[in-house]
Amino acid sequence: MLDSRWFKTAGVAAAITLATATASYAAPAPATAAESAAAAVTLRYDDSRAAGWESAIAAGVASWNANVGNVKLVEAGPGTRAEIQIVATSGWPQATLGPVRPGGQARVELGSQAVAQGHDKTRIAAHELGHSLGLPDTKPGPCSQLMSGSSAGTSCANAVPNAAERSRVESAYARGLASLAPADGRVLVDAP
């Protein structure tokens, strides 16, 4: 009888040890929505020099914020430093290739030349913001690819990143600030 209690006790101890060891190597539990939101990298933008583009910028920002979870674009308050400077120009749209880090600097130029040729302002704004988030052009490409830019033609008004584009941005900002490599720094001009 004593031997069977000893085996039972030893078996329970072994099971507890095995469970503890297994738990220490198990994958972490998925983050809750609140934890994911708290871990999101916040990037501020300043569009005070982009007169005439305000609604297109707001729609482009809303598109990115609705489609990626670990980076959020917010308008910089007065006197607050912005990572993304957005300006209106008379040339072709262009932007610094990111991914931009908090405290870093990227420039987006929303060029009226593309609008004069018939390209959609909201698509232009969302596309150029995509560059700041680390996405290069995918030209030529279909309208379903936001980063195909002007190669999708003037009838294309899609301002929503596709699954591959969303995934690439999510990857770039996957572990918050720890995973961010310095921005590329190249300026991508979106002329056809």
Short mmCIF file of C-alpha atoms in Angstrom, two decimals:
data_model
loop_
_atom_site.label_atom_id
_atom_site.label_comp_id
_atom_site.label_asym_id
_atom_site.label_seq_id
_atom_site.Cartn_x
_atom_site.Cartn_y
_atom_site.Cartn_z
CA MET A 1 0.00 0.00 0.00
CA LEU A 2 2.84 2.34 0.84
CA ASP A 3 4.44 1.63 -2.54
CA SER A 4 1.26 2.53 -4.45
CA ARG A 5 0.97 5.89 -2.62
CA TRP A 6 4.57 6.62 -3.41
CA PHE A 7 4.03 5.88 -7.12
CA LYS A 8 0.86 7.97 -7.11
CA THR A 9 2.65 10.89 -5.44
CA ALA A 10 5.62 10.52 -7.78
CA GLY A 11 3.27 10.38 -10.77
CA VAL A 12 1.46 13.57 -9.69
CA ALA A 13 4.79 15.31 -9.11
CA ALA A 14 6.01 14.23 -12.54
CA ALA A 15 2.78 15.45 -14.17
CA ILE A 16 3.07 18.84 -12.44
CA THR A 17 6.73 19.14 -13.47
CA LEU A 18 5.88 18.20 -17.07
CA ALA A 19 2.96 20.64 -17.19
CA THR A 20 5.10 23.45 -15.77
CA ALA A 21 7.93 22.75 -18.22
CA THR A 22 5.52 22.54 -21.14
CA ALA A 23 3.79 25.79 -20.15
CA SER A 24 7.09 27.64 -20.07
CA TYR A 25 7.68 26.72 -23.74
CA ALA A 26 4.11 27.21 -24.94
CA ALA A 27 3.22 30.03 -27.27
CA PRO A 28 2.00 33.16 -25.51
CA ALA A 29 -1.71 33.78 -25.44
CA PRO A 30 -2.95 36.03 -28.23
CA ALA A 31 -3.10 39.69 -27.29
CA THR A 32 -6.45 41.14 -26.43
CA ALA A 33 -7.81 44.05 -28.47
CA ALA A 34 -6.87 46.43 -25.66
CA GLU A 35 -3.31 45.06 -25.52
CA SER A 36 -2.97 45.32 -29.31
CA ALA A 37 -4.23 48.90 -29.31
CA ALA A 38 -1.84 49.76 -26.48
CA ALA A 39 1.05 48.26 -28.46
CA ALA A 40 0.25 50.20 -31.64
CA VAL A 41 2.93 52.59 -32.85
CA THR A 42 1.51 56.09 -33.16
CA LEU A 43 2.76 58.32 -35.97
CA ARG A 44 1.75 61.96 -36.17
CA TYR A 45 1.22 63.80 -39.43
CA ASP A 46 1.12 67.52 -40.18
CA ASP A 47 -1.00 68.55 -43.17
CA SER A 48 -1.01 72.27 -42.41
CA ARG A 49 0.80 72.92 -45.73
CA ALA A 50 -1.51 70.74 -47.83
CA ALA A 51 -4.34 73.16 -48.54
CA GLY A 52 -7.02 71.63 -50.75
CA TRP A 53 -6.07 68.06 -49.79
CA GLU A 54 -7.58 67.95 -46.27
CA SER A 55 -10.50 65.63 -47.04
CA ALA A 56 -8.36 63.32 -49.19
CA ILE A 57 -5.74 63.10 -46.43
CA ALA A 58 -8.41 62.41 -43.79
CA ALA A 59 -9.86 59.63 -45.97
CA GLY A 60 -6.42 58.15 -46.69
CA VAL A 61 -5.54 58.18 -42.98
CA ALA A 62 -8.91 56.60 -42.13
CA SER A 63 -8.25 53.85 -44.68
CA TRP A 64 -4.90 52.95 -43.14
CA ASN A 65 -6.20 53.18 -39.57
CA ALA A 66 -9.15 50.90 -40.42
CA ASN A 67 -6.95 48.31 -42.13
CA VAL A 68 -3.86 47.96 -39.93
CA GLY A 69 -3.85 47.48 -36.19
CA ASN A 70 -0.32 47.98 -34.94
CA VAL A 71 0.34 51.44 -36.34
CA LYS A 72 -1.98 54.43 -36.08
CA LEU A 73 -1.80 57.74 -37.90
CA VAL A 74 -3.00 60.77 -35.94
CA GLU A 75 -3.04 64.44 -36.78
CA ALA A 76 -0.35 66.35 -34.89
CA GLY A 77 -1.65 68.98 -32.54
CA PRO A 78 -0.41 72.57 -32.68
CA GLY A 79 3.19 72.77 -31.54
CA THR A 80 3.61 68.98 -31.69
CA ARG A 81 6.38 67.45 -33.78
CA ALA A 82 5.06 65.29 -36.61
CA GLU A 83 6.87 62.32 -38.13
CA ILE A 84 5.09 62.75 -41.47
CA GLN A 85 5.10 66.20 -43.10
CA ILE A 86 2.44 66.45 -45.82
CA VAL A 87 2.64 69.30 -48.33
CA ALA A 88 0.79 70.24 -51.51
CA THR A 89 2.96 70.78 -54.57
CA SER A 90 2.49 71.50 -58.26
CA GLY A 91 4.52 68.46 -59.39
CA TRP A 92 3.97 64.71 -59.24
CA PRO A 93 3.21 63.08 -55.91
CA GLN A 94 6.24 61.72 -54.08
CA ALA A 95 7.18 60.50 -50.62
CA THR A 96 10.02 59.29 -48.46
CA LEU A 97 10.13 55.51 -48.22
CA GLY A 98 9.71 54.35 -44.61
CA PRO A 99 8.81 52.70 -42.39
CA VAL A 100 9.08 55.92 -40.45
CA ARG A 101 9.71 55.58 -36.72
CA PRO A 102 8.27 57.72 -33.95
CA GLY A 103 10.61 60.69 -33.70
CA GLY A 104 11.75 60.09 -37.30
CA GLN A 105 10.94 62.15 -40.35
CA ALA A 106 9.18 61.45 -43.64
CA ARG A 107 7.85 63.83 -46.26
CA VAL A 108 4.79 63.35 -48.45
CA GLU A 109 4.25 65.65 -51.41
CA LEU A 110 0.75 65.58 -52.87
CA GLY A 111 1.24 66.81 -56.41
CA SER A 112 -1.48 68.55 -58.36
CA GLN A 113 -0.02 67.37 -61.66
CA ALA A 114 -1.47 63.88 -61.04
CA VAL A 115 -4.88 65.38 -60.20
CA ALA A 116 -4.77 67.51 -63.36
CA GLN A 117 -4.30 64.27 -65.33
CA GLY A 118 -7.36 62.73 -63.68
CA HIS A 119 -6.00 60.67 -60.77
CA ASP A 120 -8.10 60.37 -57.59
CA LYS A 121 -6.95 62.57 -54.69
CA THR A 122 -7.86 60.10 -51.94
CA ARG A 123 -6.02 57.28 -53.70
CA ILE A 124 -2.99 59.55 -54.09
CA ALA A 125 -3.00 60.46 -50.38
CA ALA A 126 -3.43 56.85 -49.21
CA HIS A 127 -0.75 55.66 -51.67
CA GLU A 128 1.81 58.26 -50.53
CA LEU A 129 1.10 57.47 -46.86
CA GLY A 130 1.77 53.83 -47.76
CA HIS A 131 5.30 54.85 -48.77
CA SER A 132 5.80 56.43 -45.33
CA LEU A 133 4.70 53.14 -43.78
CA GLY A 134 7.38 51.28 -45.75
CA LEU A 135 5.67 50.17 -48.96
CA PRO A 136 7.42 50.63 -52.31
CA ASP A 137 5.60 51.01 -55.61
CA THR A 138 4.26 47.89 -57.32
CA LYS A 139 4.12 49.25 -60.86
CA PRO A 140 2.64 48.20 -63.11
CA GLY A 141 -0.24 46.80 -61.15
CA PRO A 142 -4.00 46.53 -60.97
CA CYS A 143 -6.37 48.95 -59.25
CA SER A 144 -6.75 46.45 -56.38
CA GLN A 145 -3.14 47.20 -55.37
CA LEU A 146 -3.01 50.59 -53.68
CA MET A 147 0.73 50.75 -54.27
CA SER A 148 0.32 50.33 -58.03
CA GLY A 149 -0.28 54.08 -58.03
CA SER A 150 -0.76 55.79 -61.36
CA SER A 151 -0.18 52.57 -63.33
CA ALA A 152 -3.76 51.50 -62.44
CA GLY A 153 -5.11 54.34 -64.58
CA THR A 154 -7.16 57.45 -63.96
CA SER A 155 -10.42 55.54 -63.48
CA CYS A 156 -9.02 53.80 -60.36
CA ALA A 157 -10.22 55.31 -57.09
CA ASN A 158 -9.27 52.44 -54.76
CA ALA A 159 -7.72 53.88 -51.59
CA VAL A 160 -7.72 50.67 -49.56
CA PRO A 161 -4.57 48.55 -49.13
CA ASN A 162 -4.97 44.92 -50.21
CA ALA A 163 -4.17 41.96 -47.95
CA ALA A 164 -0.50 41.77 -48.99
CA GLU A 165 0.01 45.50 -48.42
CA ARG A 166 -1.70 45.34 -45.02
CA SER A 167 0.40 42.34 -44.05
CA ARG A 168 3.63 44.06 -45.03
CA VAL A 169 2.83 47.14 -42.91
CA GLU A 170 1.72 44.93 -40.00
CA SER A 171 5.06 43.10 -40.30
CA ALA A 172 7.05 46.33 -40.34
CA TYR A 173 5.45 47.44 -37.07
CA ALA A 174 4.87 43.94 -35.61
CA ARG A 175 6.70 44.30 -32.32
CA GLY A 176 6.15 47.98 -31.78
CA LEU A 177 9.27 50.07 -31.65
CA ALA A 178 11.60 47.12 -31.11
CA SER A 179 11.15 45.79 -34.64
CA LEU A 180 11.54 49.01 -36.57
CA ALA A 181 14.57 49.26 -38.78
CA PRO A 182 15.57 52.77 -39.79
CA ALA A 183 13.58 54.20 -42.70
CA ASP A 184 15.04 53.68 -46.16
CA GLY A 185 15.06 57.42 -46.81
CA ARG A 186 14.74 57.18 -50.60
CA VAL A 187 12.24 59.52 -52.20
CA LEU A 188 9.82 57.74 -54.52
CA VAL A 189 8.35 59.89 -57.29
CA ASP A 190 5.03 58.56 -58.57
CA ALA A 191 5.12 59.95 -62.10
CA PRO A 192 3.90 57.49 -64.76
#
